[in-house]
Amino acid sequence: MRYLYLFLALVTGVAGVAAQVELRRQGTAVQLTVDGRPWTVLGGELGNSTASSAEAIREVMPRLRMMNLNTVLVPVYWDMTEPREGEYDFTLIDATLEAARANDLKVILLWFGAWKNSMSCYAPLWFKENYRKYPRAMTAQGKPLEIASVFSDDVYRADLRALQAWASHLAAADTAHTALMIQIENEIGMLENARDHSAAADRAYRAGVPRELTVHLRKHREELHPRLRERWESRGSRMEGSWEDVFGAGDETDEYFMAWYYANYAGRLGAEAKRLTGLPVYVNAALNSRGRRPGEYPSAGPLAHLKDIWHAAAPAIDMLSPDIYDSGFRGWTAQYHTADNPLFIPEIRREAANGAQAYYVLGEHDAIGISPFSVENSPTSPHYATTRGYAALRELQPLIAAHQGRGTMRGVYLDADSTELVIADEGLRITVSHYFTLPWDPRARDGSPWPAAGGVIIRLAPDEYIVAGTGLVVKFEDPAEVSAARALGEDGFAAAGGAAGAESRWQSKSRVGLGPVRAVRVEPDGSLTELRRYNGDETHQGRHVRIGVDDFETLHVKLYRYK
Ligand code: DGJ
């Protein structure tokens, strides 16, 4: 275990030297750090209208603290920040900082500026009414949309001025570093058509592909999204030309064009937010999880298939982040965790599975954090699974932070459709199964819904592991051993008629057994305090370790070998 403590000392021992909030690399991971210490966002985002009165902000924060959040994502509304052109009101930002501090919470501020879910509904009325100065995006048929046109410098300047005003105020007011990050706009994207067809947009389209984009594509050819790479290479990897020359005709190319301009705009705003506050900045995406065409979903946002265009046009943006509402949780997280993009999930559908999902993304994808949307509407019971999961993760945080990016941790997420994960790890086969795969748990087959199971498996040292999470059964075996196929009852008896032919074929040199299995508490310095020993029935007489679907626990497991 000693080397682990050394890790922790390295990770946590730099306070004082470091700048306040920054992203730092640790191995292959990028971590958010506060005064030099990793900060895992166990977050929640407020519903859109909750932060519109100081009273409501003060009312909601203590509840979020009780849910064991450590970070709240709070909108900053342009219309309420600049009700009259050039006149600013920071009441809501001040109330947010004060209420967060009073409840020991950090905040991430979301700039609902020119765009919120594609639309410009949070722009102030003086801006909306002055559509000649602040023009709208147009459909191909010339219909104006309630979407400010990204091709207008006046739109950009108005948005920028407002952001500069509140970001400067934040920099001066937030000496306690309550704010951790800034989100630029919210779910940017064009609707109805893949691109804006206003006169200014058409002019930009006719100007052709900016050379910075093709230079970026050439430089990062190997990491490009396969679809973008194929479209570019199939036309000869051209370095210049019209959008159609370089990428072909069609709405995919229209989306690339639009993404370049949205990203360029958001990148310039992001650079300014960073310059004024020193905080990391990110953008969030409405995913095309329903297989639609660009424009049927918000076209050109920071989507995984457009990551290269966003990176090229917006180098100041630290992360492209997915808002995950539909199916495909594991797939989306994998698409947004790439060598050039750390994973942060600013929005995910609020549900009891969020605790299990948090373990998975922190362990498997070295995520910076996760944040269910409209979190204040969660059940208030202390038994709510997300509340309990967050409590357990707060305690586990020193170990997770120490192991991210080091190749010593895996995350697991299992449900009724995906019941088992097999991990090959340094001379071991580790089989992690959903708790309901135990043949004696009646809930597995009586129609009960399978609660989400999730956790992390951390190798502390050879043959020494942390198993943490909920709803898991974990077996450790020599990889050469062929597992017995037969099901054993809780008492260890083989299922009737299941014995012959189902015997293990013995071909291994040694077997793996369980040493002490301990439920532990993780102390802030990463050391472990034993809470109780598990053996006998609780380890199936030494065959596995497990955590029930109704529990969140951290187990410390030592293994041994015998012949
Ligand atoms: C995603 C948006 O980013 C949120 O602000 C909210 O509108 C949710 N969708 C849906 O309620």
Coordinates of C-alpha atoms and ligand atoms in Angstrom, one line a residue:
M1 CA 0.0 0.0 0.0
R2 CA 2.9 2.4 0.6
Y3 CA 3.2 3.5 -3.0
L4 CA -0.4 4.6 -2.9
Y5 CA 0.2 7.0 -0.1
L6 CA 3.1 8.4 -2.0
F7 CA 0.7 9.0 -4.9
L8 CA -1.6 10.8 -2.6
A9 CA 1.2 12.9 -1.2
L10 CA 2.1 13.9 -4.7
V11 CA -1.4 14.6 -5.7
T12 CA -2.4 16.6 -2.7
G13 CA 0.9 18.0 -1.4
V14 CA 1.1 20.9 -3.9
A15 CA -1.4 23.3 -2.2
G16 CA -0.1 26.8 -1.8
V17 CA 2.2 26.7 -4.8
A18 CA -0.6 26.3 -7.3
A19 CA -3.0 28.7 -8.9
Q20 CA -6.6 28.5 -7.8
V21 CA -8.6 26.5 -10.3
E22 CA -7.0 24.8 -13.2
L23 CA -7.0 21.6 -15.3
R24 CA -4.0 19.5 -14.8
R25 CA -2.8 16.4 -16.5
Q26 CA -2.1 13.2 -14.4
G27 CA -1.0 10.3 -16.6
T28 CA -3.6 10.0 -19.3
A29 CA -6.2 11.9 -17.3
V30 CA -7.0 15.6 -17.0
Q31 CA -8.2 16.6 -13.6
L32 CA -9.9 19.7 -12.3
T33 CA -7.9 21.0 -9.4
V34 CA -8.7 23.6 -6.7
D35 CA -5.7 25.1 -5.0
G36 CA -3.7 22.1 -6.3
R37 CA -6.1 19.4 -5.1
P38 CA -8.2 17.3 -7.5
W39 CA -11.9 18.2 -7.4
T40 CA -14.3 15.6 -8.6
V41 CA -17.6 17.3 -9.6
L42 CA -20.4 15.4 -7.8
G43 CA -22.8 17.8 -9.3
G44 CA -26.3 18.7 -10.2
E45 CA -27.6 21.4 -12.6
L46 CA -30.5 23.6 -11.5
G47 CA -33.7 23.6 -13.6
N48 CA -33.7 26.5 -16.0
S49 CA -35.8 29.0 -14.0
T50 CA -34.7 28.1 -10.4
A51 CA -31.9 30.6 -10.2
S52 CA -34.1 33.6 -11.3
S53 CA -34.6 34.9 -7.8
A54 CA -32.2 35.3 -4.9
E55 CA -34.8 33.8 -2.6
A56 CA -35.1 30.7 -4.6
I57 CA -31.3 30.3 -4.8
R58 CA -31.1 30.6 -1.0
E59 CA -33.9 28.1 -0.6
V60 CA -32.4 25.4 -2.9
M61 CA -28.8 25.3 -1.8
P62 CA -29.2 23.6 1.6
R63 CA -31.2 20.9 -0.1
L64 CA -28.5 20.2 -2.5
R65 CA -25.9 20.1 0.2
M66 CA -28.1 17.5 1.9
M67 CA -28.1 15.4 -1.3
N68 CA -24.3 15.3 -0.9
L69 CA -23.5 17.4 -4.0
N70 CA -20.2 19.2 -3.9
T71 CA -20.9 21.4 -6.9
V72 CA -24.0 23.1 -8.4
L73 CA -24.4 24.2 -12.0
V74 CA -26.2 27.5 -12.1
P75 CA -27.3 29.6 -15.1
V76 CA -26.4 33.2 -15.5
Y77 CA -29.3 34.7 -17.6
W78 CA -28.4 37.5 -20.0
D79 CA -31.8 39.1 -19.9
M80 CA -31.7 39.5 -16.1
T81 CA -28.0 40.5 -16.1
E82 CA -28.4 43.3 -18.6
P83 CA -32.0 44.3 -18.4
R84 CA -31.3 47.6 -20.2
E85 CA -28.5 47.9 -22.7
G86 CA -25.2 48.7 -20.8
E87 CA -26.8 48.4 -17.3
Y88 CA -25.9 45.4 -15.4
D89 CA -27.4 43.7 -12.4
F90 CA -25.3 41.1 -10.5
T91 CA -27.7 40.3 -7.7
L92 CA -28.3 36.7 -8.8
I93 CA -24.6 36.0 -9.2
D94 CA -23.9 37.4 -5.8
A95 CA -26.7 35.4 -4.3
T96 CA -25.4 32.3 -5.9
L97 CA -21.9 32.7 -4.6
E98 CA -23.1 33.6 -1.1
A99 CA -25.6 30.7 -0.8
A100 CA -23.1 28.2 -2.3
R101 CA -20.4 29.3 0.2
A102 CA -22.8 29.1 3.1
N103 CA -23.6 25.5 2.2
D104 CA -20.0 24.5 1.4
L105 CA -20.7 24.1 -2.3
K106 CA -18.8 25.1 -5.4
V107 CA -20.5 26.4 -8.5
I108 CA -20.1 26.2 -12.2
L109 CA -21.7 29.1 -14.0
L110 CA -23.6 28.6 -17.3
W111 CA -23.7 31.6 -19.6
F112 CA -27.2 31.6 -21.1
G113 CA -26.1 34.3 -23.5
A114 CA -26.9 34.5 -27.2
W115 CA -28.0 30.9 -27.4
K116 CA -29.8 28.4 -25.1
N117 CA -30.8 25.1 -26.7
S118 CA -30.2 26.7 -30.1
M119 CA -32.7 29.6 -29.4
S120 CA -32.0 33.1 -28.3
C121 CA -34.7 33.1 -25.7
Y122 CA -32.4 34.5 -22.9
A123 CA -31.2 37.5 -24.9
P124 CA -32.7 40.7 -23.4
L125 CA -35.8 42.2 -25.0
W126 CA -33.8 45.3 -26.2
F127 CA -31.7 42.9 -28.2
K128 CA -34.5 40.8 -29.5
E129 CA -36.5 43.8 -30.6
N130 CA -33.6 45.4 -32.4
Y131 CA -33.5 42.6 -35.0
R132 CA -32.0 44.9 -37.7
K133 CA -28.9 45.5 -35.6
Y134 CA -29.0 42.0 -34.1
P135 CA -30.1 39.8 -37.1
R136 CA -31.6 36.4 -37.0
A137 CA -30.5 33.1 -38.6
M138 CA -32.7 32.3 -41.7
T139 CA -33.9 29.1 -43.1
A140 CA -33.3 28.3 -46.8
Q141 CA -36.8 29.7 -47.5
G142 CA -35.9 33.0 -45.9
K143 CA -37.9 32.5 -42.6
P144 CA -36.2 34.3 -39.7
L145 CA -35.7 32.2 -36.6
E146 CA -35.5 33.2 -33.0
I147 CA -31.8 32.3 -33.3
A148 CA -29.4 35.2 -33.4
S149 CA -27.1 34.9 -36.4
V150 CA -23.6 33.8 -35.6
F151 CA -22.5 35.8 -38.7
S152 CA -23.2 39.2 -37.1
D153 CA -20.4 41.1 -35.4
D154 CA -23.0 43.2 -33.5
V155 CA -24.5 40.0 -32.0
Y156 CA -21.0 38.9 -30.9
R157 CA -20.1 42.3 -29.5
A158 CA -23.3 42.5 -27.4
D159 CA -22.9 39.0 -26.1
L160 CA -19.2 39.6 -25.4
R161 CA -19.9 42.9 -23.5
A162 CA -22.4 41.2 -21.2
L163 CA -20.1 38.3 -20.5
Q164 CA -17.2 40.6 -19.8
A165 CA -19.3 42.6 -17.4
W166 CA -20.3 39.6 -15.2
A167 CA -17.0 37.7 -15.6
S168 CA -15.1 40.8 -14.3
H169 CA -17.6 41.1 -11.5
L170 CA -17.1 37.4 -10.7
A171 CA -13.3 37.8 -10.7
A172 CA -13.5 40.6 -8.2
A173 CA -16.2 39.1 -6.0
D174 CA -15.1 35.5 -5.8
T175 CA -12.0 35.6 -3.8
A176 CA -12.9 32.4 -2.1
H177 CA -12.9 30.5 -5.4
T178 CA -16.4 29.2 -5.2
A179 CA -16.7 29.2 -9.0
L180 CA -14.9 26.4 -10.7
M181 CA -15.7 26.6 -14.4
I182 CA -17.7 28.6 -16.9
Q183 CA -20.0 27.0 -19.6
I184 CA -20.1 29.1 -22.8
E185 CA -23.7 29.4 -24.0
N186 CA -26.0 26.3 -23.8
E187 CA -26.4 23.6 -26.4
I188 CA -25.5 25.8 -29.4
G189 CA -27.0 24.5 -32.6
M190 CA -28.9 25.5 -35.8
L191 CA -32.5 24.2 -36.2
E192 CA -34.7 23.6 -39.2
N193 CA -31.8 23.6 -41.6
A194 CA -28.2 22.4 -41.2
R195 CA -27.0 26.0 -41.6
D196 CA -28.0 29.6 -41.5
H197 CA -29.0 30.9 -44.9
S198 CA -29.0 34.6 -44.1
A199 CA -27.2 36.9 -46.6
A200 CA -24.2 37.2 -44.2
A201 CA -24.1 33.4 -43.8
D202 CA -24.2 32.9 -47.6
R203 CA -21.3 35.3 -48.0
A204 CA -19.2 33.4 -45.4
Y205 CA -20.2 30.1 -47.2
R206 CA -19.0 31.4 -50.5
A207 CA -15.6 32.5 -49.0
G208 CA -14.7 28.8 -48.7
V209 CA -13.0 26.7 -46.1
P210 CA -10.6 28.6 -43.8
R211 CA -7.1 27.4 -44.1
E212 CA -6.7 27.1 -40.3
L213 CA -9.2 24.2 -40.6
T214 CA -7.5 22.2 -43.2
V215 CA -4.1 22.8 -41.6
H216 CA -5.6 21.4 -38.4
L217 CA -7.0 18.4 -40.2
R218 CA -3.6 17.7 -41.8
K219 CA -1.8 18.0 -38.5
H220 CA -4.3 15.7 -36.6
R221 CA -5.1 13.4 -39.4
E222 CA -4.7 10.2 -37.3
E223 CA -7.0 11.4 -34.5
L224 CA -9.8 12.8 -36.7
H225 CA -13.3 11.5 -36.3
P226 CA -13.6 8.7 -38.9
R227 CA -16.6 10.3 -40.7
L228 CA -14.9 13.7 -41.2
R229 CA -11.6 12.1 -42.2
E230 CA -13.4 10.0 -44.8
R231 CA -15.3 12.9 -46.3
W232 CA -12.1 15.0 -46.5
E233 CA -9.8 12.3 -47.8
S234 CA -12.2 10.9 -50.3
R235 CA -12.0 14.4 -52.0
G236 CA -8.2 14.3 -52.0
S237 CA -7.5 16.0 -48.6
R238 CA -7.7 19.4 -50.3
M239 CA -6.2 22.3 -48.4
E240 CA -8.4 24.9 -49.8
G241 CA -11.5 25.4 -51.9
S242 CA -15.2 25.8 -51.4
W243 CA -16.9 23.8 -48.7
E244 CA -18.2 21.5 -51.4
D245 CA -14.8 21.1 -53.0
V246 CA -13.3 20.1 -49.7
F247 CA -16.1 18.0 -48.1
G248 CA -18.7 17.4 -50.9
A249 CA -22.2 18.7 -51.1
G250 CA -25.0 18.1 -48.7
D251 CA -26.2 18.9 -45.2
E252 CA -23.2 17.2 -43.5
T253 CA -21.0 19.8 -45.2
D254 CA -23.5 22.6 -44.2
E255 CA -23.1 21.3 -40.7
Y256 CA -19.3 21.5 -40.9
F257 CA -19.5 25.0 -42.2
M258 CA -21.8 26.1 -39.4
A259 CA -19.8 24.3 -36.7
W260 CA -16.7 26.3 -37.7
Y261 CA -18.5 29.6 -37.2
Y262 CA -20.3 28.6 -34.0
A263 CA -17.0 27.2 -32.5
N264 CA -15.1 30.3 -33.6
Y265 CA -17.6 32.5 -31.8
A266 CA -17.8 30.3 -28.6
G267 CA -14.0 30.0 -28.6
R268 CA -13.5 33.8 -28.6
L269 CA -16.0 34.2 -25.8
G270 CA -14.4 31.4 -23.9
A271 CA -10.9 33.0 -24.3
E272 CA -12.3 36.2 -22.8
A273 CA -14.0 34.4 -19.9
K274 CA -10.7 32.7 -19.2
R275 CA -8.7 35.9 -19.4
L276 CA -11.0 37.6 -17.0
T277 CA -11.5 34.8 -14.4
G278 CA -8.7 32.3 -15.0
L279 CA -11.3 29.6 -14.9
P280 CA -11.6 26.6 -17.3
V281 CA -14.3 26.9 -19.9
Y282 CA -16.4 24.3 -21.7
V283 CA -19.3 24.0 -24.1
N284 CA -22.2 21.4 -24.0
A285 CA -23.9 19.5 -26.7
A286 CA -27.5 18.3 -27.4
L287 CA -26.7 14.8 -28.8
N288 CA -28.2 13.3 -31.9
S289 CA -29.3 10.2 -30.0
R290 CA -32.3 9.7 -32.2
G291 CA -30.6 9.3 -35.5
R292 CA -31.9 12.5 -37.1
R293 CA -30.5 14.8 -39.8
P294 CA -28.6 18.0 -39.0
G295 CA -31.2 20.7 -38.4
E296 CA -33.7 18.0 -37.1
Y297 CA -31.3 17.9 -34.2
P298 CA -29.4 21.1 -33.2
S299 CA -26.9 21.1 -36.1
A300 CA -23.2 22.1 -35.6
G301 CA -23.1 22.0 -31.8
P302 CA -20.1 20.5 -30.0
L303 CA -21.0 17.0 -31.2
A304 CA -18.6 14.1 -31.1
H305 CA -18.5 13.9 -34.9
L306 CA -17.6 17.6 -35.1
K307 CA -14.9 17.6 -32.4
D308 CA -12.1 18.3 -34.8
I309 CA -13.8 21.4 -36.2
W310 CA -14.6 22.6 -32.7
H311 CA -11.0 22.0 -31.6
A312 CA -9.6 23.8 -34.6
A313 CA -11.8 26.8 -34.4
A314 CA -12.0 27.1 -30.5
P315 CA -8.7 26.3 -29.0
A316 CA -9.6 28.2 -25.8
I317 CA -12.4 25.8 -25.0
D318 CA -11.1 23.1 -22.6
M319 CA -13.8 20.5 -23.1
L320 CA -16.7 19.5 -25.4
S321 CA -19.3 18.0 -23.1
P322 CA -22.3 15.7 -23.7
D323 CA -25.7 16.2 -22.3
I324 CA -27.0 12.7 -22.0
Y325 CA -30.8 12.2 -21.9
D326 CA -31.5 9.2 -24.2
S327 CA -30.2 5.7 -24.3
G328 CA -26.5 4.9 -25.0
F329 CA -25.0 6.1 -21.8
R330 CA -21.8 4.0 -22.1
G331 CA -21.4 4.8 -25.9
W332 CA -21.7 8.6 -25.4
T333 CA -19.3 8.7 -22.6
A334 CA -16.7 6.7 -24.7
Q335 CA -17.2 9.1 -27.6
Y336 CA -16.5 12.2 -25.5
H337 CA -13.5 10.7 -23.6
T338 CA -10.7 10.9 -26.2
A339 CA -7.0 11.7 -26.0
D340 CA -7.9 15.3 -27.0
N341 CA -11.0 15.7 -24.8
P342 CA -11.5 15.1 -21.1
L343 CA -15.0 13.9 -20.1
F344 CA -17.2 16.2 -18.1
I345 CA -21.0 15.5 -18.1
P346 CA -22.8 18.8 -17.3
E347 CA -26.2 17.3 -17.8
I348 CA -27.6 13.8 -17.6
R349 CA -31.2 12.6 -17.1
R350 CA -32.0 12.7 -13.4
E351 CA -32.7 9.2 -12.1
A352 CA -31.7 6.8 -9.3
A353 CA -29.0 5.4 -11.5
N354 CA -26.9 8.6 -11.4
G355 CA -24.9 7.4 -8.4
A356 CA -23.9 4.2 -10.2
Q357 CA -23.2 6.2 -13.4
A358 CA -20.9 8.5 -11.5
Y359 CA -18.7 5.6 -10.3
Y360 CA -18.5 4.4 -13.9
V361 CA -17.5 7.6 -15.5
L362 CA -15.0 8.5 -12.8
G363 CA -13.4 5.1 -12.9
E364 CA -13.6 4.1 -16.5
H365 CA -13.2 7.5 -18.2
D366 CA -11.3 9.6 -15.7
A367 CA -14.2 12.0 -15.8
I368 CA -14.0 15.4 -14.2
G369 CA -17.5 15.0 -13.0
I370 CA -21.2 14.4 -13.6
S371 CA -24.3 16.4 -13.0
P372 CA -28.0 15.3 -13.2
F373 CA -30.3 18.0 -14.6
S374 CA -32.9 19.7 -12.6
V375 CA -31.3 18.1 -9.5
E376 CA -33.4 20.1 -7.1
N377 CA -36.4 18.0 -8.1
S378 CA -34.8 14.8 -6.9
P379 CA -36.5 12.8 -4.0
T380 CA -35.4 14.4 -0.7
S381 CA -35.1 11.1 1.1
P382 CA -31.6 10.4 2.4
H383 CA -32.1 6.9 1.0
Y384 CA -32.4 8.1 -2.6
A385 CA -29.7 6.1 -4.5
T386 CA -28.0 9.1 -6.0
T387 CA -27.7 10.8 -2.6
R388 CA -26.2 7.7 -1.1
G389 CA -23.9 7.1 -4.1
Y390 CA -22.6 10.7 -3.8
A391 CA -21.9 10.3 -0.1
A392 CA -19.9 7.1 -0.8
L393 CA -18.1 8.8 -3.7
R394 CA -17.2 11.9 -1.6
E395 CA -15.4 9.6 0.8
L396 CA -13.7 7.6 -2.0
Q397 CA -12.6 10.7 -3.8
P398 CA -9.0 10.6 -2.6
L399 CA -8.5 7.2 -4.0
I400 CA -10.2 7.9 -7.3
A401 CA -8.2 11.1 -7.7
A402 CA -5.0 9.3 -7.0
H403 CA -5.7 6.5 -9.6
Q404 CA -7.2 8.5 -12.5
G405 CA -4.9 8.4 -15.5
R406 CA -2.6 5.7 -14.0
G407 CA -4.0 2.5 -15.6
T408 CA -4.8 1.1 -12.1
M409 CA -8.6 1.7 -12.1
R410 CA -11.6 0.5 -14.1
G411 CA -15.2 1.6 -13.9
V412 CA -18.2 -0.7 -14.2
Y413 CA -21.8 0.0 -15.1
L414 CA -24.2 -3.0 -15.4
D415 CA -27.9 -3.4 -15.9
A416 CA -30.4 -6.0 -17.1
D417 CA -29.1 -5.6 -20.7
S418 CA -25.4 -5.8 -19.8
T419 CA -24.9 -8.1 -16.8
E420 CA -21.2 -8.8 -16.8
L421 CA -17.8 -7.3 -17.4
V422 CA -14.6 -9.3 -17.5
I423 CA -11.4 -7.4 -16.8
A424 CA -7.9 -8.8 -17.5
D425 CA -5.6 -7.3 -14.9
E426 CA -2.0 -8.3 -14.1
G427 CA -2.2 -12.0 -13.9
L428 CA -5.9 -12.0 -12.9
R429 CA -9.3 -12.4 -14.6
I430 CA -11.7 -10.3 -12.7
T431 CA -15.4 -11.0 -13.5
V432 CA -17.8 -8.3 -12.3
S433 CA -21.5 -9.3 -12.5
H434 CA -24.7 -7.6 -11.6
Y435 CA -25.9 -8.6 -8.2
F436 CA -29.1 -10.0 -9.7
T437 CA -27.1 -12.7 -11.6
L438 CA -26.8 -14.5 -8.3
P439 CA -29.2 -17.4 -8.8
W440 CA -30.7 -17.1 -5.4
D441 CA -31.9 -13.5 -5.6
P442 CA -35.6 -13.8 -6.5
R443 CA -35.8 -10.2 -7.6
A444 CA -33.7 -11.2 -10.6
R445 CA -36.6 -13.1 -12.2
D446 CA -39.8 -12.0 -10.6
G447 CA -40.2 -9.0 -12.8
S448 CA -38.6 -6.5 -10.5
P449 CA -36.7 -3.8 -12.3
W450 CA -33.0 -4.3 -12.2
P451 CA -31.4 -1.3 -10.4
A452 CA -28.3 0.1 -12.1
A453 CA -25.1 -1.4 -10.7
G454 CA -21.9 0.5 -10.9
G455 CA -18.5 0.8 -9.3
V456 CA -14.8 1.0 -9.5
I457 CA -12.1 -1.7 -9.2
I458 CA -8.8 -0.2 -8.1
R459 CA -5.5 -2.1 -8.0
L460 CA -3.7 -0.8 -4.9
A461 CA -0.8 -3.3 -5.3
P462 CA -0.4 -6.8 -6.8
D463 CA -3.3 -9.0 -5.5
E464 CA -4.7 -6.1 -3.5
Y465 CA -7.9 -4.3 -4.6
I466 CA -10.5 -1.8 -3.8
V467 CA -14.0 -2.8 -4.9
A468 CA -16.4 0.0 -4.5
G469 CA -19.9 0.8 -5.6
T470 CA -23.4 -0.8 -5.7
G471 CA -24.9 -4.0 -6.9
L472 CA -21.8 -5.9 -7.8
V473 CA -20.5 -9.5 -7.5
V474 CA -16.7 -9.8 -8.1
K475 CA -14.7 -13.0 -8.7
F476 CA -11.0 -13.1 -8.9
E477 CA -9.4 -16.0 -10.8
D478 CA -6.2 -17.1 -12.5
P479 CA -6.7 -16.3 -16.2
A480 CA -5.8 -19.9 -17.1
E481 CA -8.6 -21.3 -15.0
V482 CA -11.8 -22.3 -16.9
S483 CA -14.7 -21.2 -14.7
A484 CA -17.2 -23.8 -13.5
A485 CA -20.3 -23.2 -15.7
R486 CA -22.7 -24.6 -13.1
A487 CA -24.7 -22.4 -10.9
L488 CA -24.3 -22.8 -7.2
G489 CA -27.0 -22.0 -4.7
E490 CA -26.4 -19.7 -1.8
D491 CA -25.5 -22.7 0.3
G492 CA -22.9 -23.8 -2.2
F493 CA -24.9 -26.9 -3.5
A494 CA -24.8 -27.3 -7.2
A495 CA -28.2 -26.7 -8.9
A496 CA -30.1 -30.1 -9.3
G497 CA -28.9 -32.0 -12.4
G498 CA -26.2 -29.5 -13.0
A499 CA -23.1 -31.4 -11.8
A500 CA -21.8 -33.7 -14.5
G501 CA -19.9 -32.2 -17.4
A502 CA -20.1 -28.8 -15.9
E503 CA -16.9 -29.4 -13.9
S504 CA -14.0 -26.9 -14.2
R505 CA -11.3 -28.2 -16.5
W506 CA -8.2 -27.8 -14.4
Q507 CA -5.4 -26.5 -16.5
S508 CA -4.0 -23.7 -14.4
K509 CA -0.8 -23.6 -12.4
S510 CA -2.4 -21.9 -9.3
R511 CA -5.7 -20.8 -8.0
V512 CA -6.6 -17.5 -6.5
G513 CA -8.3 -17.3 -3.1
L514 CA -9.7 -14.5 -0.9
G515 CA -7.7 -13.2 2.0
P516 CA -9.3 -10.8 4.4
V517 CA -12.3 -8.9 2.9
R518 CA -13.0 -5.7 4.8
A519 CA -15.6 -3.0 4.4
V520 CA -13.6 0.2 4.9
R521 CA -13.9 3.9 5.2
V522 CA -11.5 5.9 3.1
E523 CA -10.0 8.7 5.2
P524 CA -9.2 12.1 3.6
D525 CA -5.5 11.2 3.3
G526 CA -6.4 8.0 1.5
S527 CA -5.8 5.6 4.4
L528 CA -8.3 2.9 5.1
T529 CA -10.2 2.3 8.4
E530 CA -11.8 -1.1 8.8
L531 CA -15.5 -1.0 9.5
R532 CA -16.2 -4.7 9.5
R533 CA -15.0 -8.1 8.1
Y534 CA -16.9 -10.0 5.5
N535 CA -16.5 -13.7 5.3
G536 CA -18.8 -16.8 5.4
D537 CA -22.1 -16.3 3.7
E538 CA -21.2 -12.7 2.8
T539 CA -18.3 -13.9 0.5
H540 CA -20.1 -17.1 -0.5
Q541 CA -17.6 -19.0 1.7
G542 CA -14.6 -17.4 0.0
R543 CA -15.8 -17.5 -3.6
H544 CA -16.6 -13.9 -4.4
V545 CA -17.0 -10.4 -2.9
R546 CA -20.2 -8.6 -3.3
I547 CA -22.1 -5.4 -2.6
G548 CA -25.9 -5.5 -2.6
V549 CA -28.1 -3.4 -4.9
D550 CA -29.4 -1.5 -2.0
D551 CA -25.9 -0.7 -0.6
F552 CA -23.0 1.6 -1.5
E553 CA -19.8 0.2 0.0
T554 CA -16.1 0.2 -0.3
L555 CA -14.4 -3.1 0.1
H556 CA -10.7 -3.8 0.6
V557 CA -9.7 -7.2 -0.8
K558 CA -6.5 -9.1 -0.4
L559 CA -5.9 -12.2 -2.6
Y560 CA -3.6 -15.1 -2.2
R561 CA -2.5 -18.0 -4.5
Y562 CA -2.5 -21.7 -3.8
K563 CA -1.5 -24.9 -5.7
Ligands
DGJ1 C1 -31.0 20.4 -22.1 C2 -30.8 21.8 -21.8 O1 -29.4 22.1 -21.8 C3 -31.4 22.2 -20.5 O2 -31.2 23.5 -20.2 C4 -32.8 21.8 -20.5 O3 -33.5 22.5 -21.4 C5 -32.9 20.3 -20.7 N1 -32.3 20.0 -22.0 C6 -34.3 19.7 -20.8 O4 -35.1 20.1 -19.8

